[in-house]
PDB file of C-alpha atoms and ligand atoms in Angstrom:
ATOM      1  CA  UNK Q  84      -0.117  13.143  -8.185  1.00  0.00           C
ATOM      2  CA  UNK Q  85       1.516  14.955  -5.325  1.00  0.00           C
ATOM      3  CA  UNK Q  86       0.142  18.319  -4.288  1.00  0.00           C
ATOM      4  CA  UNK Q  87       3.936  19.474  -3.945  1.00  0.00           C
ATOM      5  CA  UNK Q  88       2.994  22.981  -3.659  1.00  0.00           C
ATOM      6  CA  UNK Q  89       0.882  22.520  -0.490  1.00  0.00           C
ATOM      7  CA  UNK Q  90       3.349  20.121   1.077  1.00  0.00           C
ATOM      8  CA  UNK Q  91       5.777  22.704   1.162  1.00  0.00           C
ATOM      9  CA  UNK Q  92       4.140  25.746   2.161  1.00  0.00           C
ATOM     10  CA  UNK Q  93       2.905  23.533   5.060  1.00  0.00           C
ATOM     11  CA  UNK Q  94       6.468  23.085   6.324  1.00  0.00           C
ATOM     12  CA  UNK Q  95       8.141  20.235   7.817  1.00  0.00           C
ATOM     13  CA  UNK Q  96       6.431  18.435  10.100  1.00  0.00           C
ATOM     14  CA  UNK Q  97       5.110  14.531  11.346  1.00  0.00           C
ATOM     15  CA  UNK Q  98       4.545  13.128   8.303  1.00  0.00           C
ATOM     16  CA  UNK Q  99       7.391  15.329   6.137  1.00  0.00           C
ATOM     17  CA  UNK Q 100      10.993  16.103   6.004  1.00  0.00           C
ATOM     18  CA  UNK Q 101      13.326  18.661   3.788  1.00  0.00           C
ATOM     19  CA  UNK Q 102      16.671  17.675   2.727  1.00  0.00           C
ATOM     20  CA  UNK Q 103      18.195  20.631   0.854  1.00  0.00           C
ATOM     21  CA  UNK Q 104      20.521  17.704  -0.666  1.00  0.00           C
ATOM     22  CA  UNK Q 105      20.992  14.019  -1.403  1.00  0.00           C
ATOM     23  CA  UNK Q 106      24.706  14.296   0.907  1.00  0.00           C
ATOM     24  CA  UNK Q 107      21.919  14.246   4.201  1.00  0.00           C
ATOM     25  CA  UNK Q 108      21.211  10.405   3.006  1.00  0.00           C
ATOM     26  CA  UNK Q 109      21.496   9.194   6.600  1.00  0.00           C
ATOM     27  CA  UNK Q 110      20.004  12.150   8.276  1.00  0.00           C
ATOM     28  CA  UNK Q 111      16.925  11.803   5.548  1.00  0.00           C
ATOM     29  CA  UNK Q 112      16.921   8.052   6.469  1.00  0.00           C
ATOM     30  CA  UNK Q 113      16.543   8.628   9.979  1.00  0.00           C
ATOM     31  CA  UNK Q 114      13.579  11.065   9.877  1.00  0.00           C
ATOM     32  CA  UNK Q 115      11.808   8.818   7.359  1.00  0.00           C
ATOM     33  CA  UNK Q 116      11.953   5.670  10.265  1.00  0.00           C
ATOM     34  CA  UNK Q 117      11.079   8.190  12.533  1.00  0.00           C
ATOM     35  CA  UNK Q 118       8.186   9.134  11.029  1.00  0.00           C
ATOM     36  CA  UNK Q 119       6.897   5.933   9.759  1.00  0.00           C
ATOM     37  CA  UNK Q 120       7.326   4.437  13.767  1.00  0.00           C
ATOM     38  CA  UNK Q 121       5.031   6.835  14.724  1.00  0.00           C
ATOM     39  CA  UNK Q 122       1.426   6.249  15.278  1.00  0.00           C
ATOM     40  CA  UNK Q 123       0.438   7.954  11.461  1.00  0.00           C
ATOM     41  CA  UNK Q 124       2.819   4.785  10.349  1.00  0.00           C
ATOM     42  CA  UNK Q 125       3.701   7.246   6.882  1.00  0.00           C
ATOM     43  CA  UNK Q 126       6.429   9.928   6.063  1.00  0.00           C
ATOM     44  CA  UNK Q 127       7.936  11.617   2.888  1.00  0.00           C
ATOM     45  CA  UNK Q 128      11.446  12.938   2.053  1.00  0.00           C
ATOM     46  CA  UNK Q 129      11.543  15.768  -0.484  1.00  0.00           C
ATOM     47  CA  UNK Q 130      15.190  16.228  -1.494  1.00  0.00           C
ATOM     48  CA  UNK Q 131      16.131  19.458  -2.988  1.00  0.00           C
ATOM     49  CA  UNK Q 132      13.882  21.936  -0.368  1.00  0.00           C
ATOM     50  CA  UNK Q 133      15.942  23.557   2.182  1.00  0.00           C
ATOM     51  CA  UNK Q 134      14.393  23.210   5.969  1.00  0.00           C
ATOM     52  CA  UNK Q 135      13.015  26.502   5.332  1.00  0.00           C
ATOM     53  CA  UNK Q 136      10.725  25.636   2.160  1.00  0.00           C
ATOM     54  CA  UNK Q 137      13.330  26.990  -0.004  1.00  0.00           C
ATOM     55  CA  UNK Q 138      13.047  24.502  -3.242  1.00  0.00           C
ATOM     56  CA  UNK Q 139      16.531  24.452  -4.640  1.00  0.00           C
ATOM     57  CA  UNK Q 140      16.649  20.991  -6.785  1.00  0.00           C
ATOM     58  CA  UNK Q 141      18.801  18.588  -6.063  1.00  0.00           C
ATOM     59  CA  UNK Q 142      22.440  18.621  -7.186  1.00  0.00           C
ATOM     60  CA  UNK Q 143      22.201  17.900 -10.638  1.00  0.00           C
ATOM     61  CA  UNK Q 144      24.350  14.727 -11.787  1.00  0.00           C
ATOM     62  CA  UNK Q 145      23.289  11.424 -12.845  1.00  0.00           C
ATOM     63  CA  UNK Q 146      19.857  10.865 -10.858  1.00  0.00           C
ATOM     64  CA  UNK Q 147      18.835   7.538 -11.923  1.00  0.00           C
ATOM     65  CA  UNK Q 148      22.251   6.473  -9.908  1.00  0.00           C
ATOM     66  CA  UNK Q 149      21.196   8.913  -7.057  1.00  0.00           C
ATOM     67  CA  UNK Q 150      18.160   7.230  -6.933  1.00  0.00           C
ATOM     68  CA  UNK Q 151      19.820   3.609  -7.330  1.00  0.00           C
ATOM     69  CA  UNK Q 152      22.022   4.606  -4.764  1.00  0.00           C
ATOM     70  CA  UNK Q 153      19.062   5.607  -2.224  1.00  0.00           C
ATOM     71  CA  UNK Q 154      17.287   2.773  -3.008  1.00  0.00           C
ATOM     72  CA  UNK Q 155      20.322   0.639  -1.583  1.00  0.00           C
ATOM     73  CA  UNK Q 156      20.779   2.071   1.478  1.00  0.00           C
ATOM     74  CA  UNK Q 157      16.914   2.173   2.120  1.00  0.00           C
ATOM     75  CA  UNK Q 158      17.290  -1.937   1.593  1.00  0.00           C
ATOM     76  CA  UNK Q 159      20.319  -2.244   3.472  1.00  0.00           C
ATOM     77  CA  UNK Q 160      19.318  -0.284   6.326  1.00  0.00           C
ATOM     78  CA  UNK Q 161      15.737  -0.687   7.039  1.00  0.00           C
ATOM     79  CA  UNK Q 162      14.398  -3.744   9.394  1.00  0.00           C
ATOM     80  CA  UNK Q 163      12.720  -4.866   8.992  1.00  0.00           C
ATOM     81  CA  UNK Q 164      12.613  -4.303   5.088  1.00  0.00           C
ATOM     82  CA  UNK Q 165      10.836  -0.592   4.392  1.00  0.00           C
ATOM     83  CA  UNK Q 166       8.396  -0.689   2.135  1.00  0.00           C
ATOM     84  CA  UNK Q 167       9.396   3.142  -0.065  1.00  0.00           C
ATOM     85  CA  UNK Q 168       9.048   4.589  -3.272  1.00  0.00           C
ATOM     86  CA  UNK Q 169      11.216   6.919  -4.928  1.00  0.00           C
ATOM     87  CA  UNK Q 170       9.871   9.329  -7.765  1.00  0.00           C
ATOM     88  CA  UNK Q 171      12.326  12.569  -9.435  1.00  0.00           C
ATOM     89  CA  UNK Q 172       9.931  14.874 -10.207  1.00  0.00           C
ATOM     90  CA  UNK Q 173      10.299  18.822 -11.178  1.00  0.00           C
ATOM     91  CA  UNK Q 174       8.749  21.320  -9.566  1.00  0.00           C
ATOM     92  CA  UNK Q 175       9.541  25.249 -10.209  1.00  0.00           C
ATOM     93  CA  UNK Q 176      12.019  24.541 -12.815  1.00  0.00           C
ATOM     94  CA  UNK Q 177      14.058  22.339 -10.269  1.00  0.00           C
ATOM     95  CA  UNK Q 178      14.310  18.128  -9.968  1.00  0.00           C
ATOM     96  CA  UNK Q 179      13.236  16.815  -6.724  1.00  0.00           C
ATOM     97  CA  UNK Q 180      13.592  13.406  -5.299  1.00  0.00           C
ATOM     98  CA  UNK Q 181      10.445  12.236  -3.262  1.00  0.00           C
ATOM     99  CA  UNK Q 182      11.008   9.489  -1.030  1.00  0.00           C
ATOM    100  CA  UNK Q 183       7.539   8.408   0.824  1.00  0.00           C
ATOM    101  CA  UNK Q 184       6.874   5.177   2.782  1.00  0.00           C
ATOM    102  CA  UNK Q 185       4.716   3.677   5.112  1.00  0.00           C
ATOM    103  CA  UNK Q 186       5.075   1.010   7.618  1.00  0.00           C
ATOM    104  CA  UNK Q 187       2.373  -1.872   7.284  1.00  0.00           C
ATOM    105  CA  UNK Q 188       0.350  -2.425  10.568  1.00  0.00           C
ATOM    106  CA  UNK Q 189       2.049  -6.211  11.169  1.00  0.00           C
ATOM    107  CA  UNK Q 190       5.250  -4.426  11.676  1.00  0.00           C
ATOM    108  CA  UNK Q 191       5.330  -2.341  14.888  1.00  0.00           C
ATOM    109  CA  UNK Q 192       8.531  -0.484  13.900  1.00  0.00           C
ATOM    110  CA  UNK Q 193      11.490  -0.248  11.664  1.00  0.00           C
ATOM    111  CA  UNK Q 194      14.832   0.209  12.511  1.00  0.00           C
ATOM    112  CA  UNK Q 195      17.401   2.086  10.811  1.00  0.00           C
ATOM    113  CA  UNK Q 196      21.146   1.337  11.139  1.00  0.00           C
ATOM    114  CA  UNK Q 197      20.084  -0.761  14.161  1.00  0.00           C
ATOM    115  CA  UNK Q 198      18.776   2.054  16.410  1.00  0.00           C
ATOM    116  CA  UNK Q 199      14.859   2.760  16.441  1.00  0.00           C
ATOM    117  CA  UNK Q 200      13.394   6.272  16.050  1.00  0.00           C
ATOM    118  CA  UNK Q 201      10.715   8.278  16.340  1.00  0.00           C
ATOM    119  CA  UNK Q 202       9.053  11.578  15.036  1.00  0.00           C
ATOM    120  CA  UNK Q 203       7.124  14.069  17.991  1.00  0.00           C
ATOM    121  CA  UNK Q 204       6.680  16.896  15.325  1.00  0.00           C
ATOM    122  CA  UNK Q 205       9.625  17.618  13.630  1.00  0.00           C
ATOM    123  CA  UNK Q 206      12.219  16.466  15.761  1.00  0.00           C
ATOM    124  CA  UNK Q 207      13.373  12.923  16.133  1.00  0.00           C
ATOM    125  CA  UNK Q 208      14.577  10.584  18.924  1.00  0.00           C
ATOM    126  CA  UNK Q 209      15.760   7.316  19.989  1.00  0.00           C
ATOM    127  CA  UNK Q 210      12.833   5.116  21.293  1.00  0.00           C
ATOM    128  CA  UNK Q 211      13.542   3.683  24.752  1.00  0.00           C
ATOM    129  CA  UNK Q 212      13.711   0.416  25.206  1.00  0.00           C
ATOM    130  CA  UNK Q 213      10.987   0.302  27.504  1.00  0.00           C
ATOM    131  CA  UNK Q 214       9.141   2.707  24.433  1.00  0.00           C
ATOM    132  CA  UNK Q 215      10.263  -0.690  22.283  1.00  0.00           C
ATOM    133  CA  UNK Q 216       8.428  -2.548  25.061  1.00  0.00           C
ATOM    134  CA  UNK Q 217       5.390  -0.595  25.499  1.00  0.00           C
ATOM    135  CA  UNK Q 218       4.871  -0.605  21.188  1.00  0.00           C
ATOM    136  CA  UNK Q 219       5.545  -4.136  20.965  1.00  0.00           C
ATOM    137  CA  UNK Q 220       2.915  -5.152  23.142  1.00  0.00           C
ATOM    138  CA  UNK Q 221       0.441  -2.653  22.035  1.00  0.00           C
ATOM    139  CA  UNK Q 222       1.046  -3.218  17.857  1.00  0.00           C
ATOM    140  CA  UNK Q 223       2.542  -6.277  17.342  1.00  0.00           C
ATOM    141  CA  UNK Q 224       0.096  -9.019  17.857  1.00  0.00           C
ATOM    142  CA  UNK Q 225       1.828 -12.021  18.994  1.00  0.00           C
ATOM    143  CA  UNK Q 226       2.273  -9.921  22.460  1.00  0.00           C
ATOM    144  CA  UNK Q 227      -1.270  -7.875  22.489  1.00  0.00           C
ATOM    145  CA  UNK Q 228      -3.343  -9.091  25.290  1.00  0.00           C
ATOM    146  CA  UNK Q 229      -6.185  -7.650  23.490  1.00  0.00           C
ATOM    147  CA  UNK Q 230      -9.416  -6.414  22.910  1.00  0.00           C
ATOM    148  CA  UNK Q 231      -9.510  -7.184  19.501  1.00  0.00           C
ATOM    149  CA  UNK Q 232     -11.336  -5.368  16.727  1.00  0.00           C
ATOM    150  CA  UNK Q 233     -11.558  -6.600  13.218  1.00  0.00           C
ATOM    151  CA  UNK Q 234     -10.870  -4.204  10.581  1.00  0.00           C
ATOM    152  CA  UNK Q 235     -13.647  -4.776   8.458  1.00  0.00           C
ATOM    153  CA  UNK Q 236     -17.039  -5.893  10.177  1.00  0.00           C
ATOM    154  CA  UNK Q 237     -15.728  -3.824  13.284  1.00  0.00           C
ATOM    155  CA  UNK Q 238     -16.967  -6.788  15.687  1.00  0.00           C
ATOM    156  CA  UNK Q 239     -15.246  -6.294  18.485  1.00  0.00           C
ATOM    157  CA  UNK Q 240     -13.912  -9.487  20.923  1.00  0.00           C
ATOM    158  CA  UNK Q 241     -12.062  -9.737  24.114  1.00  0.00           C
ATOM    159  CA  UNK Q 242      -9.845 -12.722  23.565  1.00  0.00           C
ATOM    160  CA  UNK Q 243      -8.812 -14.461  20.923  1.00  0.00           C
ATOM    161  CA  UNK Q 244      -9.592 -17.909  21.560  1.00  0.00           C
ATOM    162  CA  UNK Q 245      -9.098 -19.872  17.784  1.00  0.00           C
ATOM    163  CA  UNK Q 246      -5.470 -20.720  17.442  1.00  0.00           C
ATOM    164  CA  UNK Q 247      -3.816 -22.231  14.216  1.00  0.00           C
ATOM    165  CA  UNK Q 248      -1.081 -25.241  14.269  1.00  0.00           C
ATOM    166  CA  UNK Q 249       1.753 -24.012  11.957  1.00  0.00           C
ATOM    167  CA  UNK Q 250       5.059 -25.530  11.779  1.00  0.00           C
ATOM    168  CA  UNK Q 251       6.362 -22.636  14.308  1.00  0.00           C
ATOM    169  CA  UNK Q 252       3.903 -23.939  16.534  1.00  0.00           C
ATOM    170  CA  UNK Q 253       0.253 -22.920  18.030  1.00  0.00           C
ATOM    171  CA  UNK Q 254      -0.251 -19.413  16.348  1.00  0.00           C
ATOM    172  CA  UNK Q 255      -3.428 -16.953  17.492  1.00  0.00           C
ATOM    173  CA  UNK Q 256      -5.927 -16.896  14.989  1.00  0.00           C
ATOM    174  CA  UNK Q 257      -6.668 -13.067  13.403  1.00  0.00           C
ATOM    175  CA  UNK Q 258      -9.196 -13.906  11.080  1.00  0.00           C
ATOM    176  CA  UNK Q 259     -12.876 -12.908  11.482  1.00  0.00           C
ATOM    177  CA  UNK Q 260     -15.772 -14.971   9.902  1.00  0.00           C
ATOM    178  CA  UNK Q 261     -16.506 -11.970   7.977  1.00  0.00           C
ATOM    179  CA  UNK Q 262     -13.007 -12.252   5.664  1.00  0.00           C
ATOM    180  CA  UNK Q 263     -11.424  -9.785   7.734  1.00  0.00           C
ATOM    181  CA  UNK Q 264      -8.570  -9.267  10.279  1.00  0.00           C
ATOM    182  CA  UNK Q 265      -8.558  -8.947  14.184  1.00  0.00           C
ATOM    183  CA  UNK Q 266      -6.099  -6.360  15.159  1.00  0.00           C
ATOM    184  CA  UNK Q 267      -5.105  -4.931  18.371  1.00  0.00           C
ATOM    185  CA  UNK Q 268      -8.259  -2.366  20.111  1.00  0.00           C
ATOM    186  CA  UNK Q 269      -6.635   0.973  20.911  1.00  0.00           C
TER     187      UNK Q 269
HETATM  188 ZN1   ZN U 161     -15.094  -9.122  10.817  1.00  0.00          ZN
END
C-alpha cells in the first residue's frame, strides 16, 4: 500500500507528478516518460491533486472507462511498450487515479508520441539527440563498450568476450557463471 499521505506533502518532484484532472492525459503521459528515462528509471501520476498538493478527486464519471481509456493511450503511445499500473484509490473522501511505472534496465528509454523526454526535478525536456546517443551507449548493451558488472555475484570484467549464435546473428553473451547478468559498469 501507497503511503499517499507522504507522497503528497513531499510535493512534486523526480519520481512524482500531480494532475489536478484526467483532461492533462498527454501532459501526465509526458512527465511519466520523463521520469521513467531518467536515471531512477520509476515515476507515478496521481490524478486528482492539484500541482500544489491540493487533493481534489478526480472528476467523478465512469472510472473504470477513465481508466480503460488511460490504459489505451499508455499502450498506444509508449515505445517501446511501458510497463504501468493503474489503481483508483480514495484518499480524504476523494477517488484518485495512481498511475506508476518503471522502465526495465534492457530498455534505455521510452518514447512517448515519438519524442523522448526527460525529468531534471520537476520540469521536463526533450532529450537531444546526441543525449539519445550518449544513453544508448551507456544503457543499452548491444552499444556499451563496457566494464561489465554482473548484478548478482558483483564480479566485475572488462570485456565481454563469450558471444552467442542466434538467428540475428553473433550476440554478446550477459550471463555470468554465477546465474546472473552482466550489465553495463557506471
Ligand atoms: Zn555473477
Amino acid at each position: 500500500m501507497m503511503d499517499f499521505a507522504g507522497l503528497i506533502a513531499k510535493g512534486e518532484g523526480q519520481t512524482t507528478e500531480f494532475k489536478k484532472s484526467l483532461s492533462s492525459r498527454r501532459e501526465a503521459l509526458e512527465a511519466l516518460c520523463a521520469m521513467v528515462n531518467a536515471d531512477c528509471a520509476k515515476g507515478t501520476v496521481l490524478f486528482g491533486v492539484a500541482p500544489d498538493g491540493t487533493v481534489c478527486g478526480v472528476e467523478s464519471g465512469n472510472l473504470d472507462t477513465a481508466q480503460r481509456s488511460l490504459s489505451q493511450a499508455i499502450n498506444q503511445g509508449f515505445d517501446p511498450p511501458l510497463r504501468s499500473e493503474i489503481q483508483v484509490t480514495e484518499f480524504e473522501g476523494k477517488q484518485l487515479i495512481v498511475l506508476t511505472a518503471e522502465r526495465p534496465r534492457s530498455v534505455p528509454y521510452h518514447e512517448y508520441g515519438g519524442r523522448a523526454w526527460i525529468r531534471q526535478g520537476s520540469e521536463k525536456r526533450q532529450l537531444t539527440l546526441s543525449e539519445k546517443d550518449q544513453i544508448r551507449r551507456s544503457r543499452d548493451r548491444a552499444f556499451h563498450p563496457g566494464p561489465w558488472k554482473c548484478d548478482r555475484c558483483g564480479s566485475w570484467v572488462v570485456q565481454l568476450i563469450s558471444v552467442t549464435m542466434t538467428k540475428d546473428g553473433m550476440k554478446k553473451n550477459y550471463d555470468c557463471s554465477c546465474g546472473g547478468q552482466f550489465w553495463p559498469c557506471t
